[in-house]
Coordinates of C-alpha atoms and ligand atoms in Angstrom, one line a residue:
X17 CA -17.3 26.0 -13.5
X18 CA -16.5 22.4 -11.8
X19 CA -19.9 21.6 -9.8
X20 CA -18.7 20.2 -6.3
X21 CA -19.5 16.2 -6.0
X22 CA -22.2 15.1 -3.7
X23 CA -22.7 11.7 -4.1
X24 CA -19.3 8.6 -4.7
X25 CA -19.4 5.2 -5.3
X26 CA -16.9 2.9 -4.8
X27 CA -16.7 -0.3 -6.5
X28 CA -14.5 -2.7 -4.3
X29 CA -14.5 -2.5 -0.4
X30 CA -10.9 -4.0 0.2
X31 CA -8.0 -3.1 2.0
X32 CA -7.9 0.5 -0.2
X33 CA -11.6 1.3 -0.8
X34 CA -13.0 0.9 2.3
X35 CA -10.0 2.8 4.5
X36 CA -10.3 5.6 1.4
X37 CA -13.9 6.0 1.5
X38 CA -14.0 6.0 5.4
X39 CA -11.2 8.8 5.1
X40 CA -13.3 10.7 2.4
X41 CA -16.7 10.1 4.5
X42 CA -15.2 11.5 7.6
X43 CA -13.5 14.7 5.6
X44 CA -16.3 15.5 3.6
X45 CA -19.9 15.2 5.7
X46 CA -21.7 16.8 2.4
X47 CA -20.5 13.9 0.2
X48 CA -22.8 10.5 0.3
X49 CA -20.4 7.9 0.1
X50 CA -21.4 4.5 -0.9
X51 CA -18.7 1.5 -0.9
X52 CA -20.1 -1.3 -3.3
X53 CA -18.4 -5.1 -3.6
X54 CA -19.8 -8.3 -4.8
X55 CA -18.5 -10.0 -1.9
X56 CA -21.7 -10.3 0.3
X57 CA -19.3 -11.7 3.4
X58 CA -17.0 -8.4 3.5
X59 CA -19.7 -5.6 2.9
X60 CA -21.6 -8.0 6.2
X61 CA -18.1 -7.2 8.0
X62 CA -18.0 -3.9 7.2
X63 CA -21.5 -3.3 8.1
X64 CA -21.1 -5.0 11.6
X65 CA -22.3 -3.3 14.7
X66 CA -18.8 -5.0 16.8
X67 CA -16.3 -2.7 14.5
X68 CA -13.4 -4.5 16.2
X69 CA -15.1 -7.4 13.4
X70 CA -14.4 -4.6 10.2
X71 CA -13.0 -7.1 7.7
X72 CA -9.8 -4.9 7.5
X73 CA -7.3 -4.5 10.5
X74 CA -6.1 -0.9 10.3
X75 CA -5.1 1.3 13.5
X76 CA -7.5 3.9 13.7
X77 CA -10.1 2.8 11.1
X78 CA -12.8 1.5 13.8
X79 CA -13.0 4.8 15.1
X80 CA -13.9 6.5 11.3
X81 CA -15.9 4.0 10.3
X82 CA -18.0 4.2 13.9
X83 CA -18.2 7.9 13.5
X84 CA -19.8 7.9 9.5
X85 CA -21.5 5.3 8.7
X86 CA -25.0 5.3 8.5
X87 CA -24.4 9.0 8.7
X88 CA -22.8 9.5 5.4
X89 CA -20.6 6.3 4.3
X90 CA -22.7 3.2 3.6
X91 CA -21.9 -0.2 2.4
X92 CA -23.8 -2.5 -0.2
X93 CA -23.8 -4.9 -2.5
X94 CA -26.2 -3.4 -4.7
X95 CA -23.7 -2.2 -7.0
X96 CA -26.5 -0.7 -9.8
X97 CA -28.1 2.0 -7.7
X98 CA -25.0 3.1 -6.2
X99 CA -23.6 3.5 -9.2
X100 CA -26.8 5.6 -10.9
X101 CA -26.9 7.8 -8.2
X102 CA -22.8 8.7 -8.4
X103 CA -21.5 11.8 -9.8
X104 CA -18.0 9.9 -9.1
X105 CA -17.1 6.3 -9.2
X106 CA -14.0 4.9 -8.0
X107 CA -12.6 1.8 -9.1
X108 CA -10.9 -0.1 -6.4
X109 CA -11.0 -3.3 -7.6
X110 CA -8.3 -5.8 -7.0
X111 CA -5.2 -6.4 -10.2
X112 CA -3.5 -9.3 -9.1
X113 CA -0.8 -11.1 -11.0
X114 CA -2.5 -13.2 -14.2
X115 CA -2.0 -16.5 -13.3
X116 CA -2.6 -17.7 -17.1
X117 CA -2.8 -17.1 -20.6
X118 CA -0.7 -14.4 -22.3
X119 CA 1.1 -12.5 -19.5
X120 CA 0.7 -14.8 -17.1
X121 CA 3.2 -14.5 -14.1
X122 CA 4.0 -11.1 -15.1
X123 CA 0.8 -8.7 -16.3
X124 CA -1.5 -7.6 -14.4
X125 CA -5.1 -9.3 -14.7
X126 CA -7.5 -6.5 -15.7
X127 CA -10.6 -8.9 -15.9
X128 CA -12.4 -7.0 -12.4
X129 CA -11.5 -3.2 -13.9
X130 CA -13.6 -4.0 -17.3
X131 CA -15.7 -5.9 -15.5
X132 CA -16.5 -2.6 -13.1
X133 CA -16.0 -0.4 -16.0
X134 CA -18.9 -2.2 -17.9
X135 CA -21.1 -2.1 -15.0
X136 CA -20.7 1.6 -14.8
X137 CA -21.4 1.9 -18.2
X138 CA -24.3 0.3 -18.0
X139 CA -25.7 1.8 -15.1
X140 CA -24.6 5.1 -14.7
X141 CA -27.2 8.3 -15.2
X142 CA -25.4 11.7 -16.5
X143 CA -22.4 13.0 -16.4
X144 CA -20.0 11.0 -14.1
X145 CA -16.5 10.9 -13.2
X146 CA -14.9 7.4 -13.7
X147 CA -11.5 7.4 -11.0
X148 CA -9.2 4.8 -11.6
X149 CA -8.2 4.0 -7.8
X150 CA -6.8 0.2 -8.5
X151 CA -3.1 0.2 -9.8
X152 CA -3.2 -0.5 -13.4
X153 CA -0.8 -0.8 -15.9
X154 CA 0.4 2.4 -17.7
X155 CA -2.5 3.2 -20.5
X156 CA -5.3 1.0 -19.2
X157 CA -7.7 4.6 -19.1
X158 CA -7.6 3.8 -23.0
X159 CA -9.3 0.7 -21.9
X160 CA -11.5 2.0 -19.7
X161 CA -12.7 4.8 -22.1
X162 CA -13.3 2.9 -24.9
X163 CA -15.6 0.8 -22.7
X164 CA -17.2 4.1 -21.2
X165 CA -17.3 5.3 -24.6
X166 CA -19.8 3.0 -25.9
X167 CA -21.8 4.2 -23.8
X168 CA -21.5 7.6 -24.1
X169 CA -25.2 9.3 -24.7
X170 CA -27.3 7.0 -23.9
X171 CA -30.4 8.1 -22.6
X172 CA -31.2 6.0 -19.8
X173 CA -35.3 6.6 -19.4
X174 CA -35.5 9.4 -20.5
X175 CA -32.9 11.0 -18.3
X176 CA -30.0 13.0 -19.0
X177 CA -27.5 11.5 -21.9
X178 CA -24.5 9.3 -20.4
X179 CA -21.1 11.6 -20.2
X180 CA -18.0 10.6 -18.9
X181 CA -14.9 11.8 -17.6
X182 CA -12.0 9.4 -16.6
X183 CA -9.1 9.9 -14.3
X184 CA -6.3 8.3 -12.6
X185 CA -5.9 9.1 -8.7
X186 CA -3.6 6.2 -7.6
X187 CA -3.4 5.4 -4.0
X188 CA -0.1 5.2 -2.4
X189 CA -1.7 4.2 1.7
X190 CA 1.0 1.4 2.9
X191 CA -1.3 -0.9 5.1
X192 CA -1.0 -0.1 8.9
X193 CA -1.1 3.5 8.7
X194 CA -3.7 3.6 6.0
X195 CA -5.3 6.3 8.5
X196 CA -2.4 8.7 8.9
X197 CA -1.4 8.2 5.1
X198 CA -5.3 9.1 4.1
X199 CA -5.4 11.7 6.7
X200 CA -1.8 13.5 6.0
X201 CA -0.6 11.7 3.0
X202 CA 2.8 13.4 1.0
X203 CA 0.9 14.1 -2.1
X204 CA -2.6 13.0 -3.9
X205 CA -1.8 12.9 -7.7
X206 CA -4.5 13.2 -10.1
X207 CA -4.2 12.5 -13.6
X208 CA -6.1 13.1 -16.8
X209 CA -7.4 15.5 -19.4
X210 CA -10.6 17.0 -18.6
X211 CA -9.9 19.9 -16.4
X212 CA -13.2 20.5 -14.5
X213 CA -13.0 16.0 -13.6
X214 CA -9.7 17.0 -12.6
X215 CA -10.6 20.1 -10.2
X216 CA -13.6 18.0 -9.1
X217 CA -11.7 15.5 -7.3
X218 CA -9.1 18.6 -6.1
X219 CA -12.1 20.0 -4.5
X220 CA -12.6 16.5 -2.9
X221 CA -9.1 16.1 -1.1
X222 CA -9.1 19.6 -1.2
X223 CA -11.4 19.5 1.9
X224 CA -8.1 18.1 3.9
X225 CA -5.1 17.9 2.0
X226 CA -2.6 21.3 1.3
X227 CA -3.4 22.4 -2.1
X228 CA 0.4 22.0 -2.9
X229 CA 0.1 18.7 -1.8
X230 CA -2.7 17.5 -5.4
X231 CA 0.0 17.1 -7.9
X232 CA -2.2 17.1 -11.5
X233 CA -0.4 15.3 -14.2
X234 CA -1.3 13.8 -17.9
X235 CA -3.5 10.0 -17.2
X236 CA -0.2 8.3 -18.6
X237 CA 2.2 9.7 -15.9
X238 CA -0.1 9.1 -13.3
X239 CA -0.4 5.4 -13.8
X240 CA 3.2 5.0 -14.5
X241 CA 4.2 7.1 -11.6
X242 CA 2.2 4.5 -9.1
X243 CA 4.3 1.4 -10.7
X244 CA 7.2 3.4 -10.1
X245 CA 6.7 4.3 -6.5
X246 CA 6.5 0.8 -6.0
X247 CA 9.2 -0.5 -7.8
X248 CA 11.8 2.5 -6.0
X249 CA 10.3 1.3 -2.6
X250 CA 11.1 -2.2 -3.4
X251 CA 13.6 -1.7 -4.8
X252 CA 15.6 0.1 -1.9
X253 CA 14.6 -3.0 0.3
X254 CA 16.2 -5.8 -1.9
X255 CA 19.2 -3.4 -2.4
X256 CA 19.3 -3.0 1.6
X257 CA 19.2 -7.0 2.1
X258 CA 21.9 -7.3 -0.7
X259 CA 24.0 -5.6 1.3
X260 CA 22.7 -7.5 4.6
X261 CA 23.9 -10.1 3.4
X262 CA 27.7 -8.8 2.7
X263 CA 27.6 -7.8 6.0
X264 CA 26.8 -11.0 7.4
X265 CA 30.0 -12.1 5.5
X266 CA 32.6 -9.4 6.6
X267 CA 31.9 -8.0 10.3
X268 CA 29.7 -5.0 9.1
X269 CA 26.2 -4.5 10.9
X270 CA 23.6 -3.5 8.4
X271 CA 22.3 -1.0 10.9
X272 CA 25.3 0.8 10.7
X273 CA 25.2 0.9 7.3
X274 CA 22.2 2.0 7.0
X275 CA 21.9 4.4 9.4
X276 CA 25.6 5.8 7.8
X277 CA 23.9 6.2 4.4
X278 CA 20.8 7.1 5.1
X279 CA 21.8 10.6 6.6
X280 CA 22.9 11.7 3.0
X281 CA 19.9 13.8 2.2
X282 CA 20.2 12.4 -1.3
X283 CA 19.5 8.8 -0.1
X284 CA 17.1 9.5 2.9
X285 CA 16.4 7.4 6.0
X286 CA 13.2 5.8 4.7
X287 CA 12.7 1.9 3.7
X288 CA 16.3 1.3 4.8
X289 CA 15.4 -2.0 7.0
X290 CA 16.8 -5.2 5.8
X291 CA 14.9 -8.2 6.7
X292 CA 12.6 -11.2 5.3
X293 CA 12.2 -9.6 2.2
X294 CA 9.5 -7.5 1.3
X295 CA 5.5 -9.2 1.2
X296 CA 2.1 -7.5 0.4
X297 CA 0.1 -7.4 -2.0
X298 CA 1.0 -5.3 -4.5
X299 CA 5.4 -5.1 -4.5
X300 CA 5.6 -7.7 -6.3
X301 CA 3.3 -7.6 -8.6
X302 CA 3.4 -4.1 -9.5
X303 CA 7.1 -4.4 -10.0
X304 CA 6.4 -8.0 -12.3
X305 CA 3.7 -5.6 -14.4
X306 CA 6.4 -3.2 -14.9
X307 CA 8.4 -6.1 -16.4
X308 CA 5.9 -7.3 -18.6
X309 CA 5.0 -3.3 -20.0
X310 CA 8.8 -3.0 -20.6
X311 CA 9.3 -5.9 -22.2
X312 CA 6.1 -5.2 -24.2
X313 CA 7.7 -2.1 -25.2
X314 CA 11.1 -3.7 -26.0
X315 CA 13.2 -2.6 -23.5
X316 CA 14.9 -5.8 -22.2
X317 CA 17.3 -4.9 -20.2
X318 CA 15.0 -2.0 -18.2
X319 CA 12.6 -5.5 -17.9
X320 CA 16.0 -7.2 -16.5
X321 CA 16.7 -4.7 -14.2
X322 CA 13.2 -4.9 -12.1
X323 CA 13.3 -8.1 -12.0
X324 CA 16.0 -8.7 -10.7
X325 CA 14.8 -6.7 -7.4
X326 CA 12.0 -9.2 -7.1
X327 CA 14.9 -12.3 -7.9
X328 CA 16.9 -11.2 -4.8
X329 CA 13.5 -10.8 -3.0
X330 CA 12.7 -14.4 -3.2
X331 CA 16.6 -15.3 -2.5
X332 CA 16.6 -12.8 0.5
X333 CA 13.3 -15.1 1.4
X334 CA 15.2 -19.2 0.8
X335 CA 18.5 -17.6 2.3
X336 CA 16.9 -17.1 5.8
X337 CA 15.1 -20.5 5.8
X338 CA 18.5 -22.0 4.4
X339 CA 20.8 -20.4 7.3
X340 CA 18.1 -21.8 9.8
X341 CA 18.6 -25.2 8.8
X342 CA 22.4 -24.9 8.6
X343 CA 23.1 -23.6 12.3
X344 CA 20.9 -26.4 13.6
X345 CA 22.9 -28.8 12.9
X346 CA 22.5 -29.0 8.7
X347 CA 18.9 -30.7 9.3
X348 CA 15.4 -29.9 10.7
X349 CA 13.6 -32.9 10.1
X350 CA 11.3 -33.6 13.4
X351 CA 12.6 -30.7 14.8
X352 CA 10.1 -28.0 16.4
X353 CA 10.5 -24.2 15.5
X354 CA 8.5 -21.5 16.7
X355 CA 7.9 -19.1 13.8
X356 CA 6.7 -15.4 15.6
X357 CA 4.6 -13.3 12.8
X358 CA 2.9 -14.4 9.7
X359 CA 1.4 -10.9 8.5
X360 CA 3.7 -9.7 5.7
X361 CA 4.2 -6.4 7.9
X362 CA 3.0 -5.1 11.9
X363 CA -0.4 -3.7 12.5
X364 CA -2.4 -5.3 9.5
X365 CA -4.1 -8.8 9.3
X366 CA -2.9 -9.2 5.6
X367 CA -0.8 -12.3 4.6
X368 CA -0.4 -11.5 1.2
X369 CA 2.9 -12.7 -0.2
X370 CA 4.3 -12.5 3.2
X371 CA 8.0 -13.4 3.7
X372 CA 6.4 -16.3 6.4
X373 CA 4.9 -18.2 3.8
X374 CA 8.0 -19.0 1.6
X375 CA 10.5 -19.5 4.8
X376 CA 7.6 -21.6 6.5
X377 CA 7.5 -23.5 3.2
X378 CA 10.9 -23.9 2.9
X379 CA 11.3 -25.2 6.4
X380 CA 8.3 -27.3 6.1
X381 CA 9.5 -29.0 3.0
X382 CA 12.7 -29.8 5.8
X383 CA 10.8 -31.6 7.5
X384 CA 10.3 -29.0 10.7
X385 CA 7.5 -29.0 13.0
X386 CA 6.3 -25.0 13.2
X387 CA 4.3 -23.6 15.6
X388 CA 3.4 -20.3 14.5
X389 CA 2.1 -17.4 16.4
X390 CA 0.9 -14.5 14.7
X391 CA -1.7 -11.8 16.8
X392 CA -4.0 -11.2 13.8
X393 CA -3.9 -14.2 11.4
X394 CA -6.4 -16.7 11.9
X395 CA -5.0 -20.5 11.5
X396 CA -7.2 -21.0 8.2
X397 CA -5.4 -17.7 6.7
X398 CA -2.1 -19.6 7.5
X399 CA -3.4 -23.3 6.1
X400 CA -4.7 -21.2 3.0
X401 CA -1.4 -19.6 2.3
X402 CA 1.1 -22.5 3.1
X403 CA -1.3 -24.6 1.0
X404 CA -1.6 -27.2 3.6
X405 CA -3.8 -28.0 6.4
X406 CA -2.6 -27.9 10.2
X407 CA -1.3 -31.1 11.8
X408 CA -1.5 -32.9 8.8
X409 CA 0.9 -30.1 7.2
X410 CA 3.6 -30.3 10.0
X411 CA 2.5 -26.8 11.4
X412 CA 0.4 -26.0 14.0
X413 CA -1.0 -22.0 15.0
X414 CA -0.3 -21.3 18.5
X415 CA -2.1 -18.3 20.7
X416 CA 1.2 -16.8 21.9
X417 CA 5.1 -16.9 22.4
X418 CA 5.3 -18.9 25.3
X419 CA 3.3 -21.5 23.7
X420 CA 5.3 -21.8 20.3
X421 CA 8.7 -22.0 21.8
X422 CA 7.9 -24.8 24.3
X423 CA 10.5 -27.8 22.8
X424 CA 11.4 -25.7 20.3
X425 CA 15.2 -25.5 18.9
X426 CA 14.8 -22.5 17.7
X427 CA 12.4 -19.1 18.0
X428 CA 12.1 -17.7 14.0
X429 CA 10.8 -13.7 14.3
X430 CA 9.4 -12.9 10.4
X431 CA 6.8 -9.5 11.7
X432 CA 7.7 -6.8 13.8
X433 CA 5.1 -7.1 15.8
X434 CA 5.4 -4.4 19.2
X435 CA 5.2 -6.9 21.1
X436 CA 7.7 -9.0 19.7
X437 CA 9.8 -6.4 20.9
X438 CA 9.1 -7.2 24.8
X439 CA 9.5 -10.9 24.7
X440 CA 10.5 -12.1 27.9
X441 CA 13.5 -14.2 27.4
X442 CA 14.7 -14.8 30.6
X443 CA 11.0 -17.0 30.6
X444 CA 10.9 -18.0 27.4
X445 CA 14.5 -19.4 27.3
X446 CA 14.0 -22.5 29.8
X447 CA 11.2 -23.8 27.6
X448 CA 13.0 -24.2 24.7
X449 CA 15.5 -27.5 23.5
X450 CA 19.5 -26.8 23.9
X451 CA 21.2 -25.0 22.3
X452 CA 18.9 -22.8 21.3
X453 CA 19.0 -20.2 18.8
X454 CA 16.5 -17.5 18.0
X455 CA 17.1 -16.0 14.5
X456 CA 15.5 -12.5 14.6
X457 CA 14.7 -11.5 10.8
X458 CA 13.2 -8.2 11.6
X459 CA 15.7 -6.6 14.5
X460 CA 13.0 -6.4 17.0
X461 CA 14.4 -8.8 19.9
X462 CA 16.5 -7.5 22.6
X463 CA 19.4 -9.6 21.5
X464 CA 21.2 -8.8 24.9
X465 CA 18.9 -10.3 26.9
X466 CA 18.2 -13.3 24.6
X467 CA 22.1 -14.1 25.1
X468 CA 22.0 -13.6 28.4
X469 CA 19.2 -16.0 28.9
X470 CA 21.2 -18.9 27.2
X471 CA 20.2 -18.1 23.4
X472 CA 22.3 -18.3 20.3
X473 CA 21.5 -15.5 18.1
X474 CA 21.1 -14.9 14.1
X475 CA 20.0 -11.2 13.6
X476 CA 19.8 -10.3 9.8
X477 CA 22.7 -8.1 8.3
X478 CA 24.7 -8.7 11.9
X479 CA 28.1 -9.6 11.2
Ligands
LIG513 P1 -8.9 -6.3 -2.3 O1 -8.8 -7.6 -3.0 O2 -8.7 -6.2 -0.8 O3 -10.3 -5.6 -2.7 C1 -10.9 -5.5 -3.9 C2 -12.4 -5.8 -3.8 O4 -13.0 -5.5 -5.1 C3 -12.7 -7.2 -3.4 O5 -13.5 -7.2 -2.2 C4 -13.6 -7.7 -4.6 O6 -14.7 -8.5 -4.2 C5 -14.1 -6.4 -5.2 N1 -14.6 -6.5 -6.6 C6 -13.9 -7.0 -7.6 N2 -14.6 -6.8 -8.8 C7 -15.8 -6.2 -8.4 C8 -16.9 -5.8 -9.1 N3 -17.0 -6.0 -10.4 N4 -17.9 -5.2 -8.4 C9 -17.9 -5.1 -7.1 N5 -16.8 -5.5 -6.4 C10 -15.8 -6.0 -7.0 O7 -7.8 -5.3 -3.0 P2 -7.1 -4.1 -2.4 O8 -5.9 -4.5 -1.6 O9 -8.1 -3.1 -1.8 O10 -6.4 -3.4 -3.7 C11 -7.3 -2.8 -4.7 C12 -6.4 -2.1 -5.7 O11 -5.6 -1.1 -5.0 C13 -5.3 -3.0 -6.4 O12 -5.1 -2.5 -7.7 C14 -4.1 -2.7 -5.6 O13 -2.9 -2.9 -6.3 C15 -4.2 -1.2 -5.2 N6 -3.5 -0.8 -4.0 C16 -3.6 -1.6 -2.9 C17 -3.0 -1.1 -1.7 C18 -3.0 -2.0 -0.5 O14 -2.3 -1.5 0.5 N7 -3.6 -3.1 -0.4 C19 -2.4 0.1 -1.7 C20 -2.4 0.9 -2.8 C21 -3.0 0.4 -4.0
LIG514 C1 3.4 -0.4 -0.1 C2 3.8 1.1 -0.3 O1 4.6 1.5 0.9 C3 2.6 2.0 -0.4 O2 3.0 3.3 -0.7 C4 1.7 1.4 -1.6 O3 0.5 2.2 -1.7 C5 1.3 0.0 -1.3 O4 2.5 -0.8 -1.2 C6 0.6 -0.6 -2.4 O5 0.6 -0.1 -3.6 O6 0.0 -1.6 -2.1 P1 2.5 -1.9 1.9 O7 2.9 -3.0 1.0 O8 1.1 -1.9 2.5 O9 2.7 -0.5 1.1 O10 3.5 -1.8 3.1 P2 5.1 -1.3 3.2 O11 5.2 -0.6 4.5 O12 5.5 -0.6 2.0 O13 5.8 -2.7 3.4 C7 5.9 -3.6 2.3 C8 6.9 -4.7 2.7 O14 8.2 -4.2 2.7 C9 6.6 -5.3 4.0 O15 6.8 -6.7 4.0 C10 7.7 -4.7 4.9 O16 8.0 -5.4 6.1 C11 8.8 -4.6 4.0 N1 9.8 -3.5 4.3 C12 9.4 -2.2 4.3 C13 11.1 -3.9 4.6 O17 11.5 -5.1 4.6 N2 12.0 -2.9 4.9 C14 11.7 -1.6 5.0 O18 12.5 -0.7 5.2 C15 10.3 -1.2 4.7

């Protein structure tokens, strides 16, 4: 008989565990949930009484977190006694890219799942259910057992003897509708081996999601089947700019194309949109891990073939940047561009591995002035990421459209920003240097009225 779960933890408030545990809090008032990080400045964020200062933009997410915390979702730093008092811990701590050492550039770093995996090991009291929420490379619950394991009856004062369970429930939320993908999401999976952790954490979405929706699977499936959502997603995306490229070359619109074969049912309609290459966190280095497990395993050419989708990613990426330079004239030294969007997608305030920091780079390295606009990145996100301060850098952040494009040759669009999508070209026009071109990597800009007010125009995958 599975006893139902009254109090989580959640190790790592970040982009996926505090947007989870909000969803979780809201859905289940008879869960406590407490979200736990070492990072004193985000759990302060999170706790803040202004919720428009939450330390993760998300539509939506202001209104959970106002409506359960304090009530039943809480966040800490004091990781020990949130942990004691779990019956299940999720680990939602970040796996980014190993940057050295054996792997590095390719496997994932694992040094903040043993390091949480320790800590509930140490700390926890009874039997408790250990959720592998981070994406991890394929078999890393052997890792985490083997740590739990050396725990495993320990009789912490006197209480009952340390038990665990472990399970893999990757999360699949794309940033920007994190709420509606909590809230209605295609499928939970859940995999492991003990059946009551397993119907445990059923009986947790349970409380929302379709029964039909929990797929239940063997650990090993589960973590492989996260890397491969990923990789398929991606995947699509450098095969759609592939062929946005072609059609630059021969007269075909990519839209065309796209729409054409994405009403096969086979192929679908989804993740068809050519443009700056994909950014985020976690595409390219989930794909990367899934180069280094196969080459672990000895499969070259499977290695080869992932790769490759992250290859024509970063070419996608130094084509754009190149074309820029080559319809001004072959050279864009001392000339200023207005660069619209630096989030790696609309509706978040996440920069990570956005397409704007390797075409900014690019045109930087040029010798271009950029003025960059973006609604939710601060100018020390952008100096951090381009690796260079403002003015100094050649760059400067701007509060909005009409300021970037003053002098500018050219207007650069990289996010797909709504309101993007209204520019007023007829004003903005006039500001800018002529001829001016606006190169629109995202097919948000009403082209016909940038022509009409005097603009070239460069839309990707337009022929
Ligand atoms: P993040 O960097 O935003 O958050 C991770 C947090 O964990 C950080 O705040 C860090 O301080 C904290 N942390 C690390 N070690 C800790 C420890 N020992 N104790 C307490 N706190 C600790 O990362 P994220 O974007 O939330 O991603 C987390 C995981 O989820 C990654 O594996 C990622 O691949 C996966 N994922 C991310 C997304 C996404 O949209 N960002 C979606 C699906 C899956
Ligand atoms: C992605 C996946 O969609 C999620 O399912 C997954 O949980 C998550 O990664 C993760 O594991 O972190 P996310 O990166 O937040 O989510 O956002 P996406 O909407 O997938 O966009 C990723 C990148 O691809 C963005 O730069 C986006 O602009 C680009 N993209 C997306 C395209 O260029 N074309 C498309 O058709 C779709």
């Amino acid at each position: 008989m599975t006893a139902p779960i009254r109090s989580i933890c959640c190790i790592g408030a970040g982009y996926v565990g505090g947007p989870t545990m909000a969803v979780i809090a809201d859905r289940c008032p008879q869960i406590q949930v407490t979200v736990v990080d070492l990072n004193a400045a985000r759990i302060a964020a999170w706790n803040d009484a202004d919720l428009s200062k939450l330390p993760v933009y998300e539509p939506g997410l202001d209104a959970v977190v106002g409506r359960c915390r304090g009530r039943n979702l809480h966040f800490s730093t004091e990781v020990e006694p949130a942990i004691a008092a779990a019956d299940m811990v999720f680990l939602s701590v970040n796996t980014p890219t190993k940057t050295k050492g054996v792997g590095a550039g390719q496997a994932s770093d694992l040094r903040w799942i043993e390091a949480s995996a320790r800590q509930v090991a140490a700390c926890a009291q009874g039997h408790t259910i250990v959720v592998e929420k981070s994406t991890l490379p394929v078999r890393t619950a052997e890792t985490v057992k083997a740590i739990l394991s050396a725990a495993q009856g320990d009789v912490p004062g006197g209480g009952e003897p340390k038990s665990f369970a472990v399970l893999s429930n990757p999360e699949f939320l794309a940033e920007g509708t994190a709420i509606p993908d909590l809230e209605n999401p295609d499928r939970v999976l859940i995999g492991g081996e003990d059946s009551d952790a397993i119907e445990a954490l059923a009986g947790v979405y349970g409380q929302w999601v379709p029964q039909e929706r929990i797929l239940r699977t063997n650990l090993w499936s589960s973590e492989l089947s996260k890397l491969t959502a990923n990789a398929f997603l991606a995947q699509r995306i450098s095969s759609i700019n592939s062929i946005a490229a072609l059609c630059e070359s021969t007269g075909a619109d990519v839209q065309e194309v796209a729409h054409a074969i994405g009403t096969d049912s086979r192929i679908g309609s989804k993740f068809l949109k050519a443009g700056p290459g994909f950014g985020g966190s976690c595409f390219q280095k989930d794909i990367l891990n899934l180069v280094y497990l196969c080459g672990h395993y000895g499969l070259h050419e499977v290695a080869a073939y992932w790769q490759s989708v992250v290859d024509l990613n970063a070419w996608q990426q130094h084509r754009i940047a190149r074309l820029v330079v080559q319809k001004l004239f072959g050279t864009v030294t001392g000339k200023r561009i207005a660069i619209l969007g630096f989030a790696f997608k609309a509706d978040t305030n996440d920069t990570r591995e956005a397409p704007a920091i390797r075409i900014c780079q690019d045109l930087l390295e040029e010798g271009a002035q950029l003025a960059i606009h973006d609604p939710k990145v601060p100018e020390a996100q952008m100096a951090s990421d381009l690796g260079c301060p403002a003015e100094a850098g050649g760059w400067h952040a701007v509060a909005s459209p009409q300021l970037a494009v003053g002098g500018a040759d050219a207007v650069v669009i990289l996010t797909e920003w709504q309101s993007f999508r209204e520019l007023p070209w007829m004003e903005l026009a006039p500001l800018m240097r002529r001829p001016a071109w606006l190169f629109d990597a995202r097919s948000v800009a009403d082209l016909t009225a940038a022509r009409a007010a005097g603009l070239q125009v460069w839309r990707v995958g337009m022929g």
